[in-house]
CSV table of C-alpha atoms in Angstrom, one decimal:
chain,number,residue,atom,x,y,z
A,24,UNK,CA,-78.2,54.0,-43.7
A,25,UNK,CA,-76.7,53.4,-47.2
A,26,UNK,CA,-74.2,56.2,-46.8
A,27,UNK,CA,-73.2,54.9,-43.4
A,28,UNK,CA,-72.8,51.4,-44.5
A,29,UNK,CA,-70.8,52.2,-47.7
A,30,UNK,CA,-68.7,54.7,-45.8
A,31,UNK,CA,-67.7,52.1,-43.2
A,32,UNK,CA,-65.7,50.2,-46.0
A,33,UNK,CA,-66.5,47.0,-44.0
A,34,UNK,CA,-67.4,44.0,-46.2
A,35,UNK,CA,-70.3,43.0,-43.9
A,36,UNK,CA,-72.0,46.4,-44.1
A,37,UNK,CA,-71.2,46.8,-47.8
A,38,UNK,CA,-73.0,43.5,-48.5
A,39,UNK,CA,-76.0,44.8,-46.6
A,40,UNK,CA,-76.0,48.0,-48.6
A,41,UNK,CA,-75.8,45.9,-51.8
A,42,UNK,CA,-79.0,44.0,-50.8
A,43,UNK,CA,-80.7,47.2,-49.9
A,44,UNK,CA,-79.8,48.9,-53.2
A,45,UNK,CA,-81.2,45.9,-55.2
A,46,UNK,CA,-84.6,47.1,-53.8
A,47,UNK,CA,-84.2,50.9,-53.9
A,48,UNK,CA,-81.4,51.7,-56.4
A,49,UNK,CA,-83.5,52.5,-59.4
A,50,UNK,CA,-85.6,54.9,-57.4
A,51,UNK,CA,-82.7,57.0,-56.2
A,52,UNK,CA,-81.8,58.4,-59.6
A,53,UNK,CA,-85.3,59.5,-60.2
A,54,UNK,CA,-86.3,60.8,-56.8
A,55,UNK,CA,-83.1,62.0,-55.1
A,56,UNK,CA,-80.3,62.5,-57.6
A,57,UNK,CA,-78.1,64.3,-55.0
A,58,UNK,CA,-78.2,61.2,-52.7
A,59,UNK,CA,-77.7,58.9,-55.7
A,60,UNK,CA,-74.5,60.9,-56.7
A,61,UNK,CA,-73.2,60.8,-53.1
A,62,UNK,CA,-73.6,57.0,-53.0
A,63,UNK,CA,-71.7,56.8,-56.4
A,64,UNK,CA,-68.9,58.9,-55.0
A,65,UNK,CA,-68.7,56.7,-51.9
A,66,UNK,CA,-68.4,53.6,-54.0
A,67,UNK,CA,-65.5,55.1,-56.0
A,68,UNK,CA,-63.7,55.9,-52.8
A,69,UNK,CA,-63.9,52.4,-51.3
A,70,UNK,CA,-60.5,50.8,-51.1
A,71,UNK,CA,-61.2,47.5,-52.8
A,72,UNK,CA,-58.0,45.7,-51.9
A,73,UNK,CA,-59.5,42.2,-51.8
A,74,UNK,CA,-61.5,40.3,-54.5
A,75,UNK,CA,-64.7,40.1,-52.4
A,76,UNK,CA,-64.9,43.9,-51.9
A,77,UNK,CA,-64.2,44.6,-55.5
A,78,UNK,CA,-67.1,42.3,-56.6
A,79,UNK,CA,-69.4,43.9,-54.2
A,80,UNK,CA,-68.5,47.5,-55.3
A,81,UNK,CA,-68.8,46.6,-59.0
A,82,UNK,CA,-72.2,45.1,-58.4
A,83,UNK,CA,-73.3,48.1,-56.5
A,84,UNK,CA,-72.1,50.4,-59.2
A,85,UNK,CA,-74.0,48.4,-61.8
A,86,UNK,CA,-77.2,48.7,-59.7
A,87,UNK,CA,-76.7,52.5,-59.4
A,88,UNK,CA,-76.4,52.8,-63.2
A,89,UNK,CA,-79.6,51.0,-64.0
A,90,UNK,CA,-82.6,52.9,-65.2
A,91,UNK,CA,-84.9,49.9,-65.1
A,92,UNK,CA,-84.9,46.7,-63.0
A,93,UNK,CA,-86.5,43.3,-63.3
A,94,UNK,CA,-85.7,42.4,-59.6
A,95,UNK,CA,-88.5,40.3,-58.2
A,96,UNK,CA,-88.3,42.2,-54.9
A,97,UNK,CA,-89.2,45.5,-56.7
A,98,UNK,CA,-92.3,44.0,-58.3
A,99,UNK,CA,-93.4,42.5,-55.0
A,100,UNK,CA,-92.9,45.8,-53.2
A,101,UNK,CA,-95.0,47.6,-55.8
A,102,UNK,CA,-97.8,45.0,-55.3
A,103,UNK,CA,-97.4,45.3,-51.6
A,104,UNK,CA,-97.8,49.0,-51.6
A,105,UNK,CA,-101.1,48.7,-53.6
A,106,UNK,CA,-102.4,46.0,-51.3
A,107,UNK,CA,-101.6,48.0,-48.1
A,108,UNK,CA,-103.2,51.1,-49.7
A,109,UNK,CA,-106.4,49.1,-50.4
A,110,UNK,CA,-106.5,47.3,-47.1
A,111,UNK,CA,-106.0,50.5,-45.1
A,112,UNK,CA,-108.6,52.7,-46.9
A,113,UNK,CA,-110.8,54.3,-44.3
A,114,UNK,CA,-108.8,52.9,-41.4
A,115,UNK,CA,-108.1,55.5,-38.9
A,116,UNK,CA,-105.0,54.7,-36.9
A,117,UNK,CA,-104.2,56.7,-33.8
A,118,UNK,CA,-100.7,57.5,-32.7
A,119,UNK,CA,-101.3,55.3,-29.7
A,120,UNK,CA,-101.9,52.1,-31.7
A,121,UNK,CA,-99.0,52.7,-34.2
A,122,UNK,CA,-96.0,50.5,-33.9
A,123,UNK,CA,-93.0,52.0,-32.2
A,124,UNK,CA,-90.4,51.1,-34.8
A,125,UNK,CA,-87.6,53.5,-35.8
A,126,UNK,CA,-84.3,53.7,-37.5
A,127,UNK,CA,-82.6,53.3,-34.1
A,128,UNK,CA,-84.1,49.8,-33.8
A,129,UNK,CA,-82.6,48.9,-37.2
A,130,UNK,CA,-79.1,50.2,-36.3
A,131,UNK,CA,-79.0,48.7,-32.8
A,132,UNK,CA,-78.1,45.1,-34.0
A,133,UNK,CA,-76.1,44.2,-30.9
A,134,UNK,CA,-79.0,44.9,-28.5
A,135,UNK,CA,-82.1,44.5,-30.6
A,136,UNK,CA,-81.2,41.5,-32.8
A,137,UNK,CA,-80.8,41.3,-36.6
A,138,UNK,CA,-84.3,40.3,-37.9
A,139,UNK,CA,-84.7,43.5,-39.8
A,140,UNK,CA,-81.7,42.7,-42.1
A,141,UNK,CA,-82.0,39.0,-42.6
A,142,UNK,CA,-85.6,38.1,-41.6
A,143,UNK,CA,-84.7,36.2,-38.5
A,144,UNK,CA,-86.8,36.1,-35.4
A,145,UNK,CA,-87.0,39.2,-33.2
A,146,UNK,CA,-84.9,39.2,-30.0
A,147,UNK,CA,-85.5,41.4,-27.0
A,148,UNK,CA,-82.7,43.5,-25.4
A,149,UNK,CA,-80.0,41.1,-24.6
A,150,UNK,CA,-79.4,42.5,-21.2
A,151,UNK,CA,-82.9,42.1,-20.2
A,152,UNK,CA,-83.9,38.7,-21.6
A,153,UNK,CA,-87.1,37.4,-20.0
A,154,UNK,CA,-86.7,33.8,-18.7
A,155,UNK,CA,-89.3,31.6,-20.3
A,156,UNK,CA,-89.2,29.5,-17.1
A,157,UNK,CA,-90.9,32.2,-15.2
A,158,UNK,CA,-93.5,33.1,-17.8
A,159,UNK,CA,-97.1,32.0,-17.2
A,160,UNK,CA,-98.3,29.7,-20.0
A,161,UNK,CA,-101.9,29.8,-21.0
A,162,UNK,CA,-103.8,27.1,-22.8
A,163,UNK,CA,-102.7,26.4,-26.3
A,164,UNK,CA,-104.9,27.9,-29.0
A,165,UNK,CA,-106.9,25.5,-31.1
A,166,UNK,CA,-107.3,26.5,-34.7
A,167,UNK,CA,-110.7,25.9,-36.3
A,168,UNK,CA,-110.7,23.0,-38.7
A,169,UNK,CA,-111.8,25.1,-41.7
A,170,UNK,CA,-108.5,27.1,-41.5
A,171,UNK,CA,-106.1,24.3,-40.8
A,172,UNK,CA,-105.2,23.6,-44.4
A,173,UNK,CA,-104.6,27.2,-45.4
A,174,UNK,CA,-102.6,27.9,-42.2
A,175,UNK,CA,-100.4,24.8,-42.9
A,176,UNK,CA,-99.8,25.9,-46.6
A,177,UNK,CA,-98.8,29.4,-45.4
A,178,UNK,CA,-96.4,28.0,-42.8
A,179,UNK,CA,-98.2,29.2,-39.6
A,180,UNK,CA,-97.2,26.5,-37.2
A,181,UNK,CA,-97.1,28.1,-33.7
A,182,UNK,CA,-100.4,28.6,-31.8
A,183,UNK,CA,-99.9,32.4,-31.6
A,184,UNK,CA,-99.6,32.7,-35.4
A,185,UNK,CA,-102.5,30.4,-36.0
A,186,UNK,CA,-104.6,32.5,-33.6
A,187,UNK,CA,-103.6,35.7,-35.5
A,188,UNK,CA,-104.3,34.0,-38.8
A,189,UNK,CA,-107.8,33.0,-37.7
A,190,UNK,CA,-108.5,36.5,-36.5
A,191,UNK,CA,-107.4,38.0,-39.8
A,192,UNK,CA,-109.6,35.7,-41.9
A,193,UNK,CA,-112.7,35.5,-39.8
A,194,UNK,CA,-113.3,38.7,-37.9
A,195,UNK,CA,-116.5,40.4,-39.0
A,196,UNK,CA,-117.0,44.2,-39.0
A,197,UNK,CA,-114.5,45.2,-41.6
A,198,UNK,CA,-110.9,46.5,-41.4
A,199,UNK,CA,-111.3,48.5,-38.1
A,200,UNK,CA,-112.7,45.5,-36.2
A,201,UNK,CA,-110.0,43.3,-37.6
A,202,UNK,CA,-107.2,45.7,-36.7
A,203,UNK,CA,-108.6,46.2,-33.2
A,204,UNK,CA,-108.9,42.5,-32.6
A,205,UNK,CA,-105.4,41.8,-33.8
A,206,UNK,CA,-103.9,44.5,-31.6
A,207,UNK,CA,-105.9,43.2,-28.6
A,208,UNK,CA,-104.5,39.7,-29.2
A,209,UNK,CA,-100.9,41.2,-29.1
A,210,UNK,CA,-101.5,43.4,-26.0
A,211,UNK,CA,-99.9,42.7,-22.7
A,212,UNK,CA,-100.7,44.7,-19.5
A,213,UNK,CA,-98.1,43.5,-17.0
A,214,UNK,CA,-94.7,45.2,-16.3
A,215,UNK,CA,-91.7,46.0,-18.5
A,216,UNK,CA,-91.4,42.4,-19.5
A,217,UNK,CA,-95.0,42.5,-20.7
A,218,UNK,CA,-94.2,45.5,-22.9
A,219,UNK,CA,-91.3,43.7,-24.6
A,220,UNK,CA,-93.6,40.7,-25.1
A,221,UNK,CA,-96.2,42.9,-26.7
A,222,UNK,CA,-93.6,44.5,-29.1
A,223,UNK,CA,-92.5,41.0,-30.0
A,224,UNK,CA,-96.1,39.9,-30.7
A,225,UNK,CA,-96.8,43.1,-32.7
A,226,UNK,CA,-93.8,42.4,-34.9
A,227,UNK,CA,-95.0,38.9,-35.5
A,228,UNK,CA,-98.4,40.2,-36.3
A,229,UNK,CA,-97.0,42.6,-39.0
A,230,UNK,CA,-94.9,39.8,-40.5
A,231,UNK,CA,-98.0,37.6,-40.7
A,232,UNK,CA,-100.3,40.2,-42.2
A,233,UNK,CA,-97.7,41.0,-44.9
A,234,UNK,CA,-97.0,37.4,-45.6
A,235,UNK,CA,-100.8,36.9,-46.1
A,236,UNK,CA,-101.0,40.0,-48.4
A,237,UNK,CA,-98.1,38.7,-50.6
A,238,UNK,CA,-99.8,35.3,-50.8
A,239,UNK,CA,-103.2,36.8,-51.8
A,240,UNK,CA,-103.3,35.1,-55.2
A,241,UNK,CA,-103.9,31.5,-54.1
A,242,UNK,CA,-106.0,32.5,-51.1
A,243,UNK,CA,-107.9,35.4,-52.6
A,244,UNK,CA,-111.2,34.5,-50.9
A,245,UNK,CA,-109.7,35.4,-47.5
A,246,UNK,CA,-108.2,38.8,-48.2
A,247,UNK,CA,-111.0,40.8,-49.9
A,248,UNK,CA,-111.1,42.9,-46.7
């Protein structure tokens, strides 16, 4: 991805590469020096004719030259990896229940949307948008009073996110039972539109779980599982 974005010499993609390198730049030198050298060479070949491109290239070269970094995103990612490792201990995940997310989804911005790059909401394929007018609406979920304050602080405003949050913090039976209940809440059994709806819900579920993991400190009593 980084090689492709830098090789494009397009300011939009170079900026994306810049943001990505803020998180992974210091690891390239240690873990894949050949790839690191290739990225450095690509930067030197970029024709920085305008000021904005020169600034981006210079910043990228500085990031690639760093041996240590104080970037907050790197500290958070290290914390997140530890939390996920602890959370998933003993959790057997079959290939059927794994999320079908690949590099192709990241690259297909015109058809899949752009949430992976900028954190915006997921959009289904643009040529197959499901009209909300024909969707069958079920009754709104009512969050238990004991979880209302925490859900509000964490920013879970929609009924679906509140439902997932309540499942996450209240399901008994350990990680396996919690994971199964979360997946069940996201499942849809009707037609191709239903499949896309399920994928959308699964993405929301992953975002919510990661958000809770990163917010563990002020809500530690909920996330011991």
